């Protein structure tokens, strides 16, 4: 009996020691799907390296409520989601106030309840002011940049006043990015294209450039990319201060398969669509489906929606099109019925599963950075149809740097016509150009896997960070004894 009590006691003690010996990271994304997803994946990777990780999401819209995902704890805090009702400026101010008020409370609570004192605040680069909060709470401050490194370079150069748009607005040379230069004005992030204080985007321009406001001061800078994908851009930015590429941040199942049960990102702001995409895809021939999605935010005009709809119909391809609830009314009135034989329209898809499905031959995308990395990692050729923000630069890379897709051309009214949609789809789905694109896509897919696999360039950077946090944590603990 005594032996049993001793062994239970010993086990408890070991558990306690194990708990106490972990460094705890608190991760804080902005409450947008394209930001929650990579932060979630980074958190899972850190947890797999022995750290305790909690992610906190300020949103009342999280549909999949789970307290724990693998070894990552998920905390949600009620906060109104941005629905375009307030100006983005007001929304940002409200968000800042809510986070600044709640965070110290939350850190104290988690310190008590988890048994692992928080030692690092990992924040979205769009929230640079969190570095001050980290300092006030005595925490390491680490920033995650969720755009491509090329885009980071453009914003950084604007911040440093090194990038000027010539008055003729024709070609721009980002001198440190020879692989990308010269860029046409339409290849630049949209907020930079209209770079003047009168532009309606001036708030957003300040916001994205503000990511660099304390770039040199942050303890760590991480970028959701991988070195082999953007070697030049990574090397150049790294010459300004140390940066760590750690991507692609997508579930391990689709890359290295080292993390158990990591097939989905996790917390979602959108309800998954009930109409089974998978069953529908299963019924289609290999490589015959165009998957169409413009992400979680892009809002297209009615005319543009109609051109895409009729372009898909003209192409005669099978298509799976994500049209979010708020966009649905913009579809031509008879389109759903007229195209039901070839097409399925859903309000939200399990995108990774769809891209990995053998019947999907091409992804018509707005070139959001996560979607771009997902298609690259899964070897799916793209038709790039950028909308705004960083998407034009991603589209440039897709078409002219990595050669994994073609980019649509808009007409003089800024509309991509049905004929253009059809032509681009045919180029990727059929013929010699399509074959070349598919071969390139496979090449990048392999490189993406290598980057995150054990010992790969991104994996090494994550290991280094985890080891450094653990070392610092033990040092502090030892000095307290
Ligand atoms: N996504 C999804 N289902 C959809 C559309 C998008 O799961 O129907 C996911 C997609 O996999 C990606 C994220 O939402 O991880 C969108 O991020 P991205 O950077 O591509 O675009 P954003 O929404 O930020 O414009």
XYZ file of C-alpha atoms and ligand atoms in Angstrom:
506
model
C 0.000 0.000 0.000
C 2.759 2.401 1.031
C 4.548 1.591 -2.241
C 1.465 2.481 -4.226
C 1.066 5.796 -2.375
C 4.770 6.520 -2.938
C 4.538 5.834 -6.661
C 1.399 7.974 -7.081
C 3.090 10.756 -5.139
C 6.222 10.416 -7.259
C 4.207 10.499 -10.443
C 2.412 13.654 -9.287
C 5.719 15.271 -8.396
C 7.140 14.429 -11.794
C 4.054 15.781 -13.481
C 4.401 18.969 -11.482
C 8.061 19.279 -12.385
C 7.255 18.626 -16.011
C 4.580 21.305 -15.884
C 6.797 23.784 -14.125
C 9.700 23.263 -16.448
C 7.904 24.545 -19.506
C 8.196 27.951 -21.001
C 4.754 29.312 -21.909
C 4.034 31.304 -25.091
C 0.895 33.396 -25.441
C 0.002 33.830 -29.116
C -2.272 36.647 -30.276
C -3.458 36.850 -33.905
C -5.719 39.539 -35.314
C -9.231 38.091 -35.556
C -9.261 37.436 -39.315
C -9.176 33.929 -40.798
C -6.040 34.613 -42.829
C -4.222 35.589 -39.630
C -5.648 33.060 -37.169
C -4.654 30.149 -39.423
C -0.888 30.756 -39.603
C -0.701 31.755 -35.913
C -2.473 28.539 -35.000
C 0.016 26.493 -37.022
C 3.017 28.264 -35.547
C 1.571 27.573 -32.096
C 1.209 23.866 -32.856
C 4.797 23.686 -34.110
C 6.075 25.401 -30.953
C 4.067 23.041 -28.763
C 5.596 20.105 -30.645
C 9.021 21.442 -29.616
C 8.126 21.176 -25.921
C 6.733 24.636 -25.177
C 3.386 25.278 -23.537
C 1.306 27.431 -25.896
C -1.971 29.296 -25.484
C -3.590 31.145 -28.366
C -6.077 33.889 -27.574
C -8.612 34.946 -30.193
C -10.548 38.168 -29.704
C -13.718 37.332 -31.601
C -17.296 36.355 -30.849
C -17.479 34.608 -34.207
C -15.347 31.527 -33.571
C -17.608 28.682 -34.659
C -15.606 25.646 -33.647
C -15.305 26.066 -29.914
C -12.578 23.942 -28.548
C -10.515 24.541 -25.440
C -7.581 22.587 -26.749
C -6.185 21.702 -30.151
C -3.488 19.081 -29.932
C -1.286 20.557 -27.289
C -2.330 24.169 -27.864
C -4.795 25.768 -25.490
C -7.375 27.968 -27.209
C -8.924 30.912 -25.373
C -11.576 33.096 -26.968
C -12.519 36.545 -25.734
C -15.794 38.083 -26.857
C -15.170 40.917 -29.265
C -17.285 42.224 -32.138
C -16.050 41.077 -35.501
C -15.217 43.602 -38.147
C -18.152 43.743 -40.521
C -17.385 46.984 -42.261
C -19.741 48.961 -40.029
C -17.040 51.048 -38.399
C -14.221 52.634 -40.307
C -11.184 50.379 -40.037
C -9.532 53.117 -38.042
C -12.240 53.041 -35.364
C -12.211 49.271 -35.362
C -8.445 49.232 -34.761
C -8.788 51.666 -31.879
C -11.506 49.589 -30.242
C -9.459 46.452 -30.715
C -6.367 48.063 -29.203
C -8.395 49.259 -26.187
C -9.970 45.824 -25.632
C -6.663 43.954 -25.913
C -4.733 46.407 -23.719
C -7.435 46.163 -21.041
C -7.806 42.392 -21.118
C -4.270 41.126 -21.679
C -2.634 41.753 -18.262
C -5.672 40.129 -16.614
C -5.456 37.155 -18.935
C -1.721 36.699 -18.391
C -2.243 36.678 -14.599
C -5.104 34.185 -14.923
C -3.134 31.847 -17.200
C -0.053 32.056 -14.976
C -2.181 30.765 -12.113
C -4.334 28.239 -13.894
C -1.779 26.602 -16.198
C 1.104 26.311 -13.790
C 3.427 27.587 -16.520
C 4.300 31.239 -16.202
C 4.010 33.033 -19.531
C 7.410 34.155 -20.750
C 6.749 35.223 -24.336
C 4.092 37.182 -26.184
C 3.900 36.115 -29.830
C 1.845 38.699 -31.700
C 0.664 39.412 -35.218
C 2.944 41.950 -36.911
C -0.159 44.070 -37.563
C -0.243 44.738 -33.809
C 3.235 46.225 -33.247
C 2.030 48.084 -30.132
C 1.912 44.719 -28.362
C 5.686 44.911 -28.047
C 5.165 47.646 -25.416
C 2.667 45.436 -23.593
C 5.166 42.565 -23.669
C 7.841 44.823 -22.195
C 5.495 46.082 -19.456
C 4.677 42.497 -18.510
C 8.347 41.488 -18.598
C 7.858 39.119 -21.538
C 9.880 38.352 -24.642
C 8.208 40.034 -27.646
C 8.025 38.036 -30.887
C 6.271 39.221 -34.023
C 4.812 37.018 -36.777
C 4.620 38.540 -40.264
C 1.859 36.838 -42.230
C 2.629 38.264 -45.696
C 5.306 37.197 -48.138
C 8.825 38.420 -47.562
C 8.736 40.295 -50.899
C 5.729 42.256 -49.656
C 7.446 42.827 -46.319
C 10.371 44.284 -48.245
C 8.111 46.673 -50.140
C 6.416 47.909 -46.942
C 9.771 48.132 -45.179
C 11.183 50.249 -48.003
C 8.158 52.544 -47.810
C 8.668 52.809 -44.052
C 12.319 53.711 -44.535
C 11.303 56.164 -47.263
C 13.373 54.259 -49.814
C 10.541 53.478 -52.192
C 9.147 56.318 -54.186
C 6.514 55.948 -56.848
C 7.712 57.802 -59.952
C 5.254 60.418 -61.228
C 4.787 58.568 -64.519
C 3.832 55.516 -62.443
C 5.143 53.010 -64.926
C 7.901 50.868 -63.569
C 9.225 50.728 -60.063
C 12.570 49.324 -59.133
C 12.814 47.836 -55.710
C 16.578 47.871 -55.903
C 17.100 45.108 -53.383
C 14.740 42.739 -55.132
C 16.279 42.216 -58.560
C 14.256 39.030 -59.095
C 11.097 41.074 -58.837
C 12.236 44.308 -60.431
C 11.259 46.216 -62.337
C 7.738 46.002 -61.041
C 4.860 47.519 -62.852
C 2.826 49.749 -60.621
C 0.056 47.149 -60.699
C 2.434 44.558 -59.204
C 2.778 46.531 -55.986
C 0.511 46.018 -52.961
C -2.652 48.023 -53.638
C -2.181 50.411 -50.718
C 1.219 51.383 -52.109
C -0.089 51.829 -55.675
C -2.087 54.897 -54.681
C 0.544 56.125 -52.273
C -0.615 59.603 -51.333
C -2.199 60.958 -48.215
C -5.484 61.703 -50.002
C -6.052 58.109 -51.040
C -8.917 56.225 -49.446
C -6.329 53.636 -48.528
C -4.115 56.012 -46.576
C -5.210 54.555 -43.237
C -4.499 51.044 -44.482
C -1.179 52.108 -45.963
C -0.117 53.563 -42.607
C -1.321 50.417 -40.946
C 0.653 47.974 -43.101
C 3.759 50.144 -43.074
C 3.344 50.495 -39.286
C 4.248 46.811 -38.973
C 7.812 48.077 -39.190
C 7.482 50.784 -36.524
C 9.529 48.772 -34.003
C 10.969 46.190 -36.372
C 14.466 46.533 -34.907
C 13.330 46.468 -31.282
C 11.278 43.241 -31.284
C 13.156 40.283 -29.798
C 12.212 37.964 -32.652
C 10.767 38.467 -36.124
C 9.161 35.499 -37.855
C 7.914 35.378 -41.423
C 5.441 32.878 -42.870
C 7.579 31.918 -45.840
C 10.478 29.587 -46.538
C 13.964 30.555 -47.537
C 14.131 28.562 -50.758
C 10.925 30.220 -51.979
C 12.086 33.792 -51.467
C 15.826 33.542 -50.986
C 16.676 36.999 -52.251
C 13.933 38.779 -50.327
C 14.757 36.867 -47.150
C 18.476 37.578 -47.428
C 17.913 41.247 -48.048
C 15.516 41.771 -45.135
C 17.831 39.684 -42.943
C 20.604 42.170 -43.754
C 18.530 44.820 -41.933
C 17.972 42.727 -38.812
C 17.682 39.048 -37.947
C 14.484 37.457 -39.304
C 13.348 33.846 -39.157
C 11.354 32.271 -41.997
C 9.248 29.485 -40.480
C 6.709 28.595 -43.164
C 4.727 27.434 -44.854
C 2.451 27.480 -41.811
C -0.103 24.926 -42.921
C -1.246 21.725 -41.181
C 1.453 19.100 -40.971
C -0.721 16.437 -42.636
C -0.215 18.257 -45.949
C 3.532 18.684 -45.503
C 5.865 16.658 -43.310
C 3.238 14.615 -41.383
C 5.384 14.898 -38.239
C 2.607 16.358 -36.062
C -0.116 13.980 -34.967
C -3.740 14.778 -35.828
C -2.829 18.030 -37.534
C -5.142 18.034 -40.516
C -7.096 21.249 -39.950
C -6.153 24.702 -38.797
C -8.797 24.729 -36.041
C -10.714 27.812 -34.907
C -12.887 29.127 -37.726
C -14.873 32.323 -38.125
C -17.015 30.704 -40.822
C -19.501 27.882 -40.596
C -18.349 24.954 -42.702
C -20.717 24.375 -45.601
C -23.148 21.516 -45.144
C -23.191 20.530 -48.827
C -20.538 17.834 -49.057
C -17.733 19.140 -51.227
C -15.862 15.874 -50.896
C -18.635 13.649 -52.229
C -19.064 15.999 -55.147
C -15.316 16.025 -55.844
C -15.175 12.232 -55.586
C -17.627 12.022 -58.466
C -15.375 14.031 -60.813
C -12.477 12.942 -62.974
C -8.876 13.452 -61.866
C -7.642 16.995 -62.521
C -10.943 18.101 -64.070
C -12.138 20.606 -61.422
C -11.382 24.307 -61.087
C -11.581 25.381 -57.445
C -12.541 29.060 -57.167
C -12.213 31.076 -53.968
C -11.443 34.680 -53.172
C -10.787 34.179 -49.472
C -12.517 35.487 -46.398
C -12.716 39.191 -47.212
C -12.695 40.100 -50.910
C -15.960 41.632 -52.102
C -16.431 41.641 -55.881
C -18.753 43.855 -57.918
C -21.846 42.349 -59.525
C -20.472 42.830 -63.022
C -17.238 41.045 -62.092
C -19.134 38.174 -60.484
C -21.146 37.722 -63.675
C -18.028 37.684 -65.869
C -16.471 34.984 -63.668
C -19.682 32.982 -63.700
C -20.028 33.011 -67.482
C -16.267 32.490 -67.918
C -16.498 29.309 -65.852
C -19.436 28.171 -67.923
C -17.634 28.912 -71.207
C -14.557 26.967 -70.091
C -16.731 23.879 -69.797
C -14.701 22.770 -66.766
C -16.196 21.343 -63.586
C -15.982 23.974 -60.889
C -16.342 24.294 -57.146
C -16.886 27.948 -56.275
C -16.860 29.436 -52.778
C -19.300 32.343 -52.720
C -19.599 33.642 -49.178
C -23.103 34.315 -47.852
C -22.565 38.079 -48.161
C -21.581 37.692 -51.864
C -24.342 35.337 -52.929
C -26.817 37.983 -54.040
C -24.303 39.171 -56.634
C -24.489 35.933 -58.663
C -26.420 36.212 -61.942
C -29.992 35.210 -61.140
C -30.205 32.008 -63.179
C -26.601 30.918 -62.798
C -26.893 28.333 -60.026
C -29.597 26.368 -61.892
C -27.974 26.766 -65.299
C -24.630 25.448 -64.144
C -25.716 22.768 -61.702
C -24.505 19.983 -63.971
C -20.909 21.178 -63.962
C -20.663 23.318 -60.869
C -21.108 23.338 -57.118
C -21.378 26.609 -55.211
C -20.721 26.595 -51.462
C -20.522 29.365 -48.863
C -17.286 28.089 -47.270
C -15.128 25.076 -48.081
C -12.612 22.899 -46.261
C -10.023 24.500 -48.555
C -7.042 22.301 -47.768
C -9.014 19.115 -48.279
C -10.320 20.494 -51.551
C -6.877 21.504 -52.828
C -5.511 18.083 -51.894
C -8.299 16.271 -53.757
C -7.116 14.515 -56.893
C -9.952 15.863 -59.011
C -8.829 19.483 -58.498
C -6.673 20.610 -61.431
C -6.443 24.325 -60.817
C -7.129 27.013 -58.206
C -8.590 30.319 -59.337
C -7.526 32.492 -56.414
C -7.417 36.053 -55.118
C -3.801 35.242 -54.115
C -4.220 35.782 -50.381
C -0.906 34.711 -48.900
C -2.302 31.651 -47.096
C -4.131 30.444 -50.183
C -0.979 30.981 -52.248
C 1.163 28.981 -49.813
C -1.475 26.255 -49.598
C -1.609 25.840 -53.389
C 2.192 25.905 -53.612
C 2.571 23.312 -50.857
C 0.010 21.020 -52.460
C 1.334 21.488 -55.987
C -1.889 22.971 -57.382
C -1.487 25.317 -60.410
C -3.151 28.709 -60.064
C -5.086 31.285 -62.038
C -4.182 34.443 -60.168
C -6.919 37.045 -59.874
C -5.659 39.500 -57.256
C -8.074 41.854 -55.601
C -6.260 44.188 -53.209
C -3.658 44.507 -50.394
C -0.623 42.227 -50.926
C -2.375 40.121 -53.577
C -0.995 41.840 -56.737
C 2.584 41.166 -55.592
C 1.742 37.548 -54.805
C 0.172 37.252 -58.261
C 3.356 38.618 -59.848
C 5.394 35.948 -58.059
C 2.956 33.169 -58.987
C 3.069 34.028 -62.689
C 6.553 35.427 -63.301
C 8.871 34.281 -60.508
C 7.745 30.783 -59.473
C 5.895 30.052 -62.735
C 3.127 28.161 -61.003
C 0.204 29.842 -62.697
C -1.062 32.569 -64.991
C -2.418 35.958 -64.040
C -5.616 37.382 -65.457
C -5.563 40.732 -67.229
C -8.277 43.247 -66.480
C -9.729 45.436 -69.250
C -9.631 49.251 -69.267
C -12.618 49.300 -66.894
C -10.737 47.099 -64.439
C -12.980 44.111 -65.232
C -11.705 40.622 -65.979
C -13.989 39.494 -68.786
C -15.579 36.069 -69.213
C -13.369 35.516 -72.264
C -10.243 36.264 -70.233
C -11.390 33.886 -67.476
C -11.998 31.148 -70.028
C -8.637 31.750 -71.749
C -6.651 31.630 -68.499
C -8.409 28.473 -67.346
C -7.656 26.762 -70.633
C -4.023 27.832 -70.451
C -3.574 26.183 -67.053
C -5.838 23.167 -67.522
C -4.722 22.246 -71.042
C -1.701 22.270 -73.323
C 2.042 22.739 -73.044
C 1.978 25.814 -70.790
C -0.255 23.907 -68.375
C 2.217 21.005 -68.300
C 5.129 23.321 -67.556
C 3.169 24.992 -64.768
C 2.305 21.611 -63.272
C 5.963 20.566 -63.310
C 6.979 23.786 -61.567
C 4.200 23.387 -59.026
C 5.511 19.947 -58.133
C 9.004 21.352 -57.672
C 7.801 23.971 -55.162
C 5.635 21.437 -53.398
C 8.729 19.343 -52.663
C 10.714 22.358 -51.485
C 7.879 23.414 -49.150
C 7.856 19.991 -47.522
C 11.630 19.971 -47.155
C 11.554 23.368 -45.437
C 9.296 22.236 -42.589
C 10.484 18.654 -42.316
C 12.914 17.762 -39.542
C 16.144 19.693 -40.097
C 14.664 21.850 -42.885
C 15.346 25.589 -42.901
C 12.017 26.568 -41.318
C 12.090 23.703 -38.834
C 15.572 24.719 -37.669
C 14.383 28.270 -37.009
C 11.449 27.056 -34.924
C 13.713 24.703 -32.956
C 16.161 27.524 -32.306
C 13.399 29.783 -30.939
C 11.940 27.044 -28.723
C 15.374 26.135 -27.362
C 16.232 29.763 -26.677
C 12.969 30.381 -24.812
C 13.474 27.212 -22.762
C 17.071 28.206 -21.968
C 16.053 31.698 -20.859
C 13.234 30.284 -18.797
C 15.489 27.849 -16.929
C 18.091 30.538 -16.364
C 15.472 32.799 -14.751
C 14.116 29.917 -12.694
C 17.591 28.930 -11.488
C 18.418 32.485 -10.514
C 15.189 32.625 -8.475
C 16.162 29.539 -6.438
N -10.431 29.261 -46.447
C -11.204 28.154 -46.135
N -12.358 27.947 -46.834
C -12.777 28.777 -47.827
C -11.981 29.900 -48.141
C -10.803 30.109 -47.445
O -10.863 27.372 -45.253
O -13.832 28.532 -48.389
C -9.173 29.490 -45.681
C -7.954 29.256 -46.552
O -7.560 27.917 -46.478
C -6.929 30.226 -45.961
C -7.767 31.329 -45.330
O -9.104 30.843 -45.255
O -6.129 29.588 -44.986
C -7.781 32.613 -46.150
O -6.556 33.251 -46.065
P -5.900 34.014 -47.300
O -4.624 34.629 -46.813
O -5.755 33.117 -48.458
O -6.969 35.111 -47.706
P -7.754 36.258 -46.895
O -9.012 35.631 -46.434
O -6.866 36.703 -45.747
O -7.982 37.304 -47.918
